Coordinates of C-alpha atoms and ligand atoms in Angstrom, one line a residue:
X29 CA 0.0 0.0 0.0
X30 CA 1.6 3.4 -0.9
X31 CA -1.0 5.9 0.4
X32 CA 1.0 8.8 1.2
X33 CA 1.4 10.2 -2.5
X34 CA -1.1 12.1 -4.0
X35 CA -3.1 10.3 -6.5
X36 CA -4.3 11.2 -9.8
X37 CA -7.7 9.7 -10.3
X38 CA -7.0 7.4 -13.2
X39 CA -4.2 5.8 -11.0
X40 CA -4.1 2.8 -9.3
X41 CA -5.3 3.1 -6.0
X42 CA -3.5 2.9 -2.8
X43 CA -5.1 0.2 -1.2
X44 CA -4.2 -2.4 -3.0
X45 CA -7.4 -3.0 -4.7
X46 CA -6.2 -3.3 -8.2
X47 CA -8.7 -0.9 -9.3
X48 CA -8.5 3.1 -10.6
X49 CA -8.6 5.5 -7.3
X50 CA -11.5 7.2 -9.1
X51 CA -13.5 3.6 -8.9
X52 CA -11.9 2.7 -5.0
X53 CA -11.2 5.2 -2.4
X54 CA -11.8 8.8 -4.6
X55 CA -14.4 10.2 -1.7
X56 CA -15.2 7.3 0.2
X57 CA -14.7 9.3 3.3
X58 CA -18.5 10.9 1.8
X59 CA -20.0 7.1 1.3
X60 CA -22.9 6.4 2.9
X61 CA -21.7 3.7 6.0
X62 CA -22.7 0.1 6.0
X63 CA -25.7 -0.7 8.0
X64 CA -24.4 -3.4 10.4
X65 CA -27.6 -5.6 9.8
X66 CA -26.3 -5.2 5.9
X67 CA -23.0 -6.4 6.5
X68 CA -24.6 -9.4 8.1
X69 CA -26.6 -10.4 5.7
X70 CA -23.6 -10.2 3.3
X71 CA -21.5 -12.3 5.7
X72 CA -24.5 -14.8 6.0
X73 CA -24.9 -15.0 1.6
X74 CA -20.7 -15.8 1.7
X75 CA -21.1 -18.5 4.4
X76 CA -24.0 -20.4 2.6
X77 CA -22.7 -20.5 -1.1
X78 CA -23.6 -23.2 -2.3
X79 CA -21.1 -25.8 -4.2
X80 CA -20.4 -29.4 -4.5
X81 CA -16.7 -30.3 -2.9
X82 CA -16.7 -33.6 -4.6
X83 CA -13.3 -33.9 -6.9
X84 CA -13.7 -32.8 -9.9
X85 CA -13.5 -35.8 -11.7
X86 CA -16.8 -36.5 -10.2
X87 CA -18.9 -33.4 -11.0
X88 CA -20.2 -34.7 -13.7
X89 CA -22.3 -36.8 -11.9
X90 CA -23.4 -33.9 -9.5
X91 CA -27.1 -33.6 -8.6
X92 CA -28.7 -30.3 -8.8
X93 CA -29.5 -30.0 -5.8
X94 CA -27.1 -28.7 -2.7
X95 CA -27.4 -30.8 0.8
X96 CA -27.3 -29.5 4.2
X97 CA -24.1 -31.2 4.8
X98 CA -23.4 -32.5 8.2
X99 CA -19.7 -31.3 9.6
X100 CA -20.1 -33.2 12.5
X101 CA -20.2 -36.1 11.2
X102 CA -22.4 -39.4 11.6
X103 CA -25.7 -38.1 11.1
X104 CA -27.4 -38.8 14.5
X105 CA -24.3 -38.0 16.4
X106 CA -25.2 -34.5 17.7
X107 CA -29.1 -36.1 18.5
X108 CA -27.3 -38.2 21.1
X109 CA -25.9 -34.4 22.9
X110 CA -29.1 -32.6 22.0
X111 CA -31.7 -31.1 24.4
X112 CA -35.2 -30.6 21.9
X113 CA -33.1 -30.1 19.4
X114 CA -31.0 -28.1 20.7
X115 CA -26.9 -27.8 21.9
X116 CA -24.5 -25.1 22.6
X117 CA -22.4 -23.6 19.8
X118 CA -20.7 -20.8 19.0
X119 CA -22.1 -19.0 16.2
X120 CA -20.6 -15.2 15.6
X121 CA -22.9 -12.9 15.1
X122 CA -23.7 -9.2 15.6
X123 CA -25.9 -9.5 17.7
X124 CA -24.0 -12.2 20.1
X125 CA -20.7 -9.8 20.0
X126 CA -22.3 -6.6 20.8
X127 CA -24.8 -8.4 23.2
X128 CA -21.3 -9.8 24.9
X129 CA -19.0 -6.9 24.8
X130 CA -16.9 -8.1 21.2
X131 CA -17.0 -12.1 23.2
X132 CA -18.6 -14.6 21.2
X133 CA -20.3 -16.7 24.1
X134 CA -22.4 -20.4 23.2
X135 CA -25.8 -20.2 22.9
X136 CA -28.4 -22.7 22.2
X137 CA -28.8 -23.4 18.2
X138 CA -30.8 -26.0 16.5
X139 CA -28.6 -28.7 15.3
X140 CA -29.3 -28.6 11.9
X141 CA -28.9 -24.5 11.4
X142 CA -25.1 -24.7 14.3
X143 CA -23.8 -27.6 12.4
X144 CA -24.3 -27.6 8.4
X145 CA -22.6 -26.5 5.3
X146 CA -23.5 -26.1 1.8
X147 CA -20.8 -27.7 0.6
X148 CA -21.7 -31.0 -1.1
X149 CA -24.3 -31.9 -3.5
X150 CA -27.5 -34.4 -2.4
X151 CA -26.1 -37.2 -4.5
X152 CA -22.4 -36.9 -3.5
X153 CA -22.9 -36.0 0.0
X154 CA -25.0 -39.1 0.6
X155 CA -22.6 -41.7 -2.2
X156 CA -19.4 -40.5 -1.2
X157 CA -19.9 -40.8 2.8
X158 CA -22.1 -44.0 3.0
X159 CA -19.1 -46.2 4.5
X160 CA -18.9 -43.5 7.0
X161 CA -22.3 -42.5 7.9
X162 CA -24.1 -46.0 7.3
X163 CA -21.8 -48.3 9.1
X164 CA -21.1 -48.3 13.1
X165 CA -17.2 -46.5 13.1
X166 CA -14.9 -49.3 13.1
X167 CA -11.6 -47.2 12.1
X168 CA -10.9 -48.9 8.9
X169 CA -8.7 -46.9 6.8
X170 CA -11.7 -45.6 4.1
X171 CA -13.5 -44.4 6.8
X172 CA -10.9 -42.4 8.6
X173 CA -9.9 -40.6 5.1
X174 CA -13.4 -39.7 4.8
X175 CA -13.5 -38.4 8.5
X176 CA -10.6 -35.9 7.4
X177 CA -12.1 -35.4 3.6
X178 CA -15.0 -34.0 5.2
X179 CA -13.8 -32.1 7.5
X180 CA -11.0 -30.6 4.7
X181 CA -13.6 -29.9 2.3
X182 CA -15.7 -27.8 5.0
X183 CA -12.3 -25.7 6.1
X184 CA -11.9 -25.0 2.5
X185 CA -15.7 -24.1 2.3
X186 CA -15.1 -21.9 5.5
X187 CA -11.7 -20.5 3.7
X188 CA -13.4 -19.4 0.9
X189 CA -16.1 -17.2 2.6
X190 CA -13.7 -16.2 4.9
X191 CA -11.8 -14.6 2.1
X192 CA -15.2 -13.3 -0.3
X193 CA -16.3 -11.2 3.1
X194 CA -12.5 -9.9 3.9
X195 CA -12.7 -8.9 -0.4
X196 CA -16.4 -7.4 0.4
X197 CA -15.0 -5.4 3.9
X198 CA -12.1 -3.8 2.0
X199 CA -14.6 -2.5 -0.5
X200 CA -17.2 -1.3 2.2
X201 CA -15.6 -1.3 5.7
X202 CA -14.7 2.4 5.6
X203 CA -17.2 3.8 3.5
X204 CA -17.8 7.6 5.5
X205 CA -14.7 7.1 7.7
X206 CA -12.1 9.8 7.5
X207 CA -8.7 8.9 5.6
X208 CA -6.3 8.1 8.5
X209 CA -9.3 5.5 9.9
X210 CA -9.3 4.4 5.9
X211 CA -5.8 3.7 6.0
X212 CA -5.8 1.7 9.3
X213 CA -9.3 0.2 8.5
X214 CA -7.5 -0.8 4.9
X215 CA -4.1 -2.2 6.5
X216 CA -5.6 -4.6 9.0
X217 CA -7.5 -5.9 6.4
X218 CA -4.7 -6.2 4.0
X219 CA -2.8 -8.0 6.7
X220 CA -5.8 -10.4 7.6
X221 CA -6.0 -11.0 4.1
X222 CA -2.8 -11.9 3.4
X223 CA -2.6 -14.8 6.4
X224 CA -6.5 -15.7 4.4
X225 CA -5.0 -16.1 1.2
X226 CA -2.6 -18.4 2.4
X227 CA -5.0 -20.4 4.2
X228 CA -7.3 -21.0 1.3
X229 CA -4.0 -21.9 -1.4
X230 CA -3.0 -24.6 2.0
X231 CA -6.2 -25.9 2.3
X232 CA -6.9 -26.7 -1.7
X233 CA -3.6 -28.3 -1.7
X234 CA -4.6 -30.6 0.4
X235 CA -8.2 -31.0 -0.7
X236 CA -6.7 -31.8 -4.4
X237 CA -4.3 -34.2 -2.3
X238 CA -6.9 -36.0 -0.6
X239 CA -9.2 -35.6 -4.2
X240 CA -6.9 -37.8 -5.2
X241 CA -6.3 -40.5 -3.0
X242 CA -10.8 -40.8 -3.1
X243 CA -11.2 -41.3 -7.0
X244 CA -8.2 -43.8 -7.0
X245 CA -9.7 -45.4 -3.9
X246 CA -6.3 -45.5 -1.9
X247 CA -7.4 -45.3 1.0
X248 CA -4.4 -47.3 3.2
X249 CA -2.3 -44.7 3.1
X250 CA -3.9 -42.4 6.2
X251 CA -2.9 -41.8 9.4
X252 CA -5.0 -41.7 12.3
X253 CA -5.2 -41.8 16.0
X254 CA -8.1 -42.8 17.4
X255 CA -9.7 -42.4 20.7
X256 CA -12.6 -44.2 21.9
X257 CA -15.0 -43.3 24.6
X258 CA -17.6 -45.0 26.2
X259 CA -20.8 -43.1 25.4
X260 CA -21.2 -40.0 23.4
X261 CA -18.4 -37.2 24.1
X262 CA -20.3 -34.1 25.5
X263 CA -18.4 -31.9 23.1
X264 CA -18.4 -32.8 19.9
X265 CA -16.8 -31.0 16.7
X266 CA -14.5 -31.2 13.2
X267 CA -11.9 -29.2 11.7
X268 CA -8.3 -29.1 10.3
X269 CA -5.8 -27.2 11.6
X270 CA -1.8 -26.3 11.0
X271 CA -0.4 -27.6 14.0
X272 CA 2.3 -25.2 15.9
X273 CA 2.6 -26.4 19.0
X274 CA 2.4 -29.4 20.5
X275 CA 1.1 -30.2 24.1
X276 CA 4.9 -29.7 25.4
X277 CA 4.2 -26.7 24.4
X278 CA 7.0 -27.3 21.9
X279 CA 7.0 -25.5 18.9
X280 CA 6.0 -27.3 15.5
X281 CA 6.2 -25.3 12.2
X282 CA 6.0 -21.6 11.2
X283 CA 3.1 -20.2 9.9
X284 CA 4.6 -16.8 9.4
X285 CA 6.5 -18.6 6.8
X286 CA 4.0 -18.4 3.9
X287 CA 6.0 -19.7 1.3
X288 CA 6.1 -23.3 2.2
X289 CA 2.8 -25.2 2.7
X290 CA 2.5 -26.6 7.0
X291 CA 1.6 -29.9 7.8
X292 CA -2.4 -29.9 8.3
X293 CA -4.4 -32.6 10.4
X294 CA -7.8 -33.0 11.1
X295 CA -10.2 -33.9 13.5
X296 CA -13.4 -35.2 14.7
X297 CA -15.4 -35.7 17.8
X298 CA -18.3 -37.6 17.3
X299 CA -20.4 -40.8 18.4
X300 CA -19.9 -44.0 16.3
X301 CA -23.0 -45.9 16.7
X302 CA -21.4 -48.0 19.6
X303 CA -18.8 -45.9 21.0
X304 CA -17.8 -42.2 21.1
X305 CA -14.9 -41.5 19.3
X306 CA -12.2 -38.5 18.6
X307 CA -9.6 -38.8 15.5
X308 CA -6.7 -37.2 14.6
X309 CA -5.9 -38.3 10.5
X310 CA -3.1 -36.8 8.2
X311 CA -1.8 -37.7 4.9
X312 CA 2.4 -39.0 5.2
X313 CA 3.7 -36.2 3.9
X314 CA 2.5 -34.2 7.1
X315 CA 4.3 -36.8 9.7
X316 CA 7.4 -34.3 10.8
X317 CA 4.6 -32.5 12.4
X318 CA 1.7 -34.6 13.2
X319 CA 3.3 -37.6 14.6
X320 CA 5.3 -35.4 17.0
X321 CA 2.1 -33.7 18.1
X322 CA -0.1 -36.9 18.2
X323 CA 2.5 -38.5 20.4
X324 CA 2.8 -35.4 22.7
X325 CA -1.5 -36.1 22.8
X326 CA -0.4 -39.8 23.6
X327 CA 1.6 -39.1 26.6
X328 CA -1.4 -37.4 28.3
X329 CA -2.5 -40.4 30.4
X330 CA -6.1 -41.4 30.5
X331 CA -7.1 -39.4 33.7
X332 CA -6.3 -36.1 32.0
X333 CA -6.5 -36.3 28.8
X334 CA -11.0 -35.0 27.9
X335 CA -9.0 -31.8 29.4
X336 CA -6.3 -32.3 26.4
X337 CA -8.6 -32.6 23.9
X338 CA -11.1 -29.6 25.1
X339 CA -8.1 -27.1 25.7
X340 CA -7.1 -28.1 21.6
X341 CA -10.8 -28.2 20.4
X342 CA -11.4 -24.9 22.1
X343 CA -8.4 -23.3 21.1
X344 CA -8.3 -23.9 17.5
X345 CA -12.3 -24.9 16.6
X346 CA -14.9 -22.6 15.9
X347 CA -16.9 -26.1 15.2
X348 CA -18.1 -26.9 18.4
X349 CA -21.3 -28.4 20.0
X350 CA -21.4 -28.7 23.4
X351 CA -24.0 -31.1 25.2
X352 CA -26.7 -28.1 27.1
X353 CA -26.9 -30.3 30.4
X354 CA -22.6 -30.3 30.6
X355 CA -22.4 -26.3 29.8
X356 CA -24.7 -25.5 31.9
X357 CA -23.2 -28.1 35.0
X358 CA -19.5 -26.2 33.9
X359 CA -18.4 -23.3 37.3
X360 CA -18.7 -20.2 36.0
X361 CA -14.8 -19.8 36.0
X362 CA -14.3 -23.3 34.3
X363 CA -17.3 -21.6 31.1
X364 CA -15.6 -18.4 31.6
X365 CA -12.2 -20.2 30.6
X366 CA -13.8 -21.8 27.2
X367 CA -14.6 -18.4 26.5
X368 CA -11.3 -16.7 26.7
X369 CA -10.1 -19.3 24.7
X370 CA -12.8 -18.9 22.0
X371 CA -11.6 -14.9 21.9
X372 CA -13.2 -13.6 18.6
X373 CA -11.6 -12.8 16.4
X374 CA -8.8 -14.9 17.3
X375 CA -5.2 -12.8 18.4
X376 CA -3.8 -16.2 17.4
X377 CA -2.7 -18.9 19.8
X378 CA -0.4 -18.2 22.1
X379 CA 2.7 -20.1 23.1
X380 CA 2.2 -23.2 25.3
X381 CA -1.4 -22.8 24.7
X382 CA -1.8 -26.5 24.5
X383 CA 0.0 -26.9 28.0
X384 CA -1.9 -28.2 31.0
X385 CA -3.6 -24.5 32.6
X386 CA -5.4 -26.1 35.4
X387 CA -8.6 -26.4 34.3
X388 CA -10.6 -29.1 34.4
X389 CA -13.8 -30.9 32.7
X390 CA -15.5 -34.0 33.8
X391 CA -13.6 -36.3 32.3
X392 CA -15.0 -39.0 29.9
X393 CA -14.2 -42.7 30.3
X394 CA -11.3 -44.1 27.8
X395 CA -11.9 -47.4 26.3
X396 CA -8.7 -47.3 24.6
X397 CA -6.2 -45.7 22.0
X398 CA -5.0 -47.1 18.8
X399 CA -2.3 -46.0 16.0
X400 CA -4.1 -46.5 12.4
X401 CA -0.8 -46.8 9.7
X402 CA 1.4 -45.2 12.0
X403 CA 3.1 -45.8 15.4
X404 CA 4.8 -43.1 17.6
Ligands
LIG526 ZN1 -9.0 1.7 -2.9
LIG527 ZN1 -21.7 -33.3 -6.4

């Protein structure tokens, strides 16, 4: 950004945009302000596109119609959390942040509106999961892939959106604001968008990666780490994340580095038809990281490790679904301590933020552990 020069109008503009000043930031300081209830509207359109994340040498076969995905998944799991309906999940909104000074707190959603994604057409969302969602969870290798397709295909939904608002906010964030807010308003988002943009080109590495490996069917060459619980775990969730510390608090890889693509792995919490289970699965070419931070999660014994897994589901999920009955049974300072961890939007995590802090959650019972292609 080079906004200290005065501009001519047919000039590029300073922010970055790509477009002339006379079509960006010529005036803007007189443009009418975004209505907040508009820019949430806008944010809801980006985060319910709809698209089919099946690989592209599938799409021919794509039905017209878009499915309500489940990202959680197990269809059924979340029922077995559910009061009418209903768990805890934290959904940002307008309303929530202002309502809890800028803190995104849980609140009660419907499972089907806290825990879908448009992201995969009827046919392909039902043919491309059925080993997963109509068979009791076993582990075998197909269904452990698909445990971390889904949940890569929803990050790089989520990815997406995240980086069609950010586009829309640079064009509208600081429409009436004088020029010194405009150039702060324009830099944070140029920064944000920068660490976006590298997320998105990460995440559709890996989605063509794991493409792949579903259309030839090879499905043996995941990793996973599997946990299993007896009973449904009160907290249930999926995501992928670039690990960078482990629960040593030892440091991983370095996502400042954005010219080489981190390790990713991805998880679920969910209930298996018999037993609840949580799953850690990575392709090889992500074992420098992952298996040093799945055998840091191994050395937790049983005892403590539900407060392991909550302290890295809290800290790096925004897709979580807490059982009402357990949130509401949490001390206030325990529920006050998901919530600082939640902090919207995220300052990033901290060092040793992984590392045992004290706090502690009823702890679920362990059936046992098992290494899937792998051993620490
Ligand atoms: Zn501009
Ligand atoms: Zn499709």
């Amino acid at each position: 950004m080079n906004e200290k020069r005065k501009l001519g109008r047919n000039e590029q503009c300073w922010c970055g945009s790509g477009k002339k000043y006379k079509r960006c930031h010529l005036n803007r300081e007189n443009e009418e302000p975004v209505l907040s209830w508009e820019s949430e509207a806008a944010l809801r359109r980006e985060f319910s596109a709809k698209s089919c994340g099946a690989p592209d040498a599938l799409k021919a076969d794509c039905s017209k119609q878009i499915a309500k995905a489940h990202t959680v998944p197990k269809s059924g799991s979340l029922e077995r959390i559910a009061r009418n309906g209903h768990v805890y999940s934290f959904v940002p909104s307008f309303q929530n942040l202002t309502r809890n000074n800028g803190r995104l707190v849980p609140e009660l959603h419907g499972i089907n509106r806290a825990s879908t994604f448009t992201g995969f057409c009827s046919k392909h969302d039902d043919a491309i999961f059925a080993p997963l969602e109509k068979n009791p969870f076993l582990g075998t290798p197909e269904q452990c892939f698909l445990l971390g397709f889904r949940s890569l295909a929803r990050e790089e939904y989520a990815k997406q959106a995240q980086a069609a608002s950010v586009a829309r906010l640079r064009q509208q964030a600081d429409r009436g604001r004088s020029e010194g807010e405009q150039i702060a308003i324009q830099r944070f988002l140029f920064s944000h968008n920068t660490g976006i943009a590298a997320g998105v080109r990460d995440t559709k590495y890996y989605k063509s990666e794991y493409d792949q490996i579903l259309v030839q069917r090879q499905f043996e060459v995941i990793r996973a780490y599997i946990i299993e619980i007896d009973g449904p775990p009160t907290v249930m969730c999926s995501g992928g994340v670039f690990p960078e510390q482990d629960f040593e608090g030892n440091a991983l890889q370095d996502l400042a580095d954005l010219k080489t693509t981190p390790s990713i792995i991805n998880f679920a919490s969910f209930y298996g038809s018999e037993r609840g289970a949580v799953v850690f699965t990575w392709l090889p070419e992500s074992d420098s990281t992952c298996r040093v931070f799945i055998k840091s999660l191994d050395c937790i014994p049983d005892a403590a490790l539900t407060d392991g897994l909550l302290r890295f589901f809290f800290e790096f999920c925004e897709n979580v679904h807490m059982q009402p009955e357990w949130w509401e049974a949490l001390a206030s300072a325990t529920r006050e301590a998901v919530v600082n961890r939640m902090a919207y939007p995220t300052i990033g995590p901290l060092p040793g933020c992984l590392k045992d802090d004290g706090v502690r959650f009823p702890p679920w019972v362990i059936v046992r552990r098992r290494f899937v292609n792998f051993t620490v």
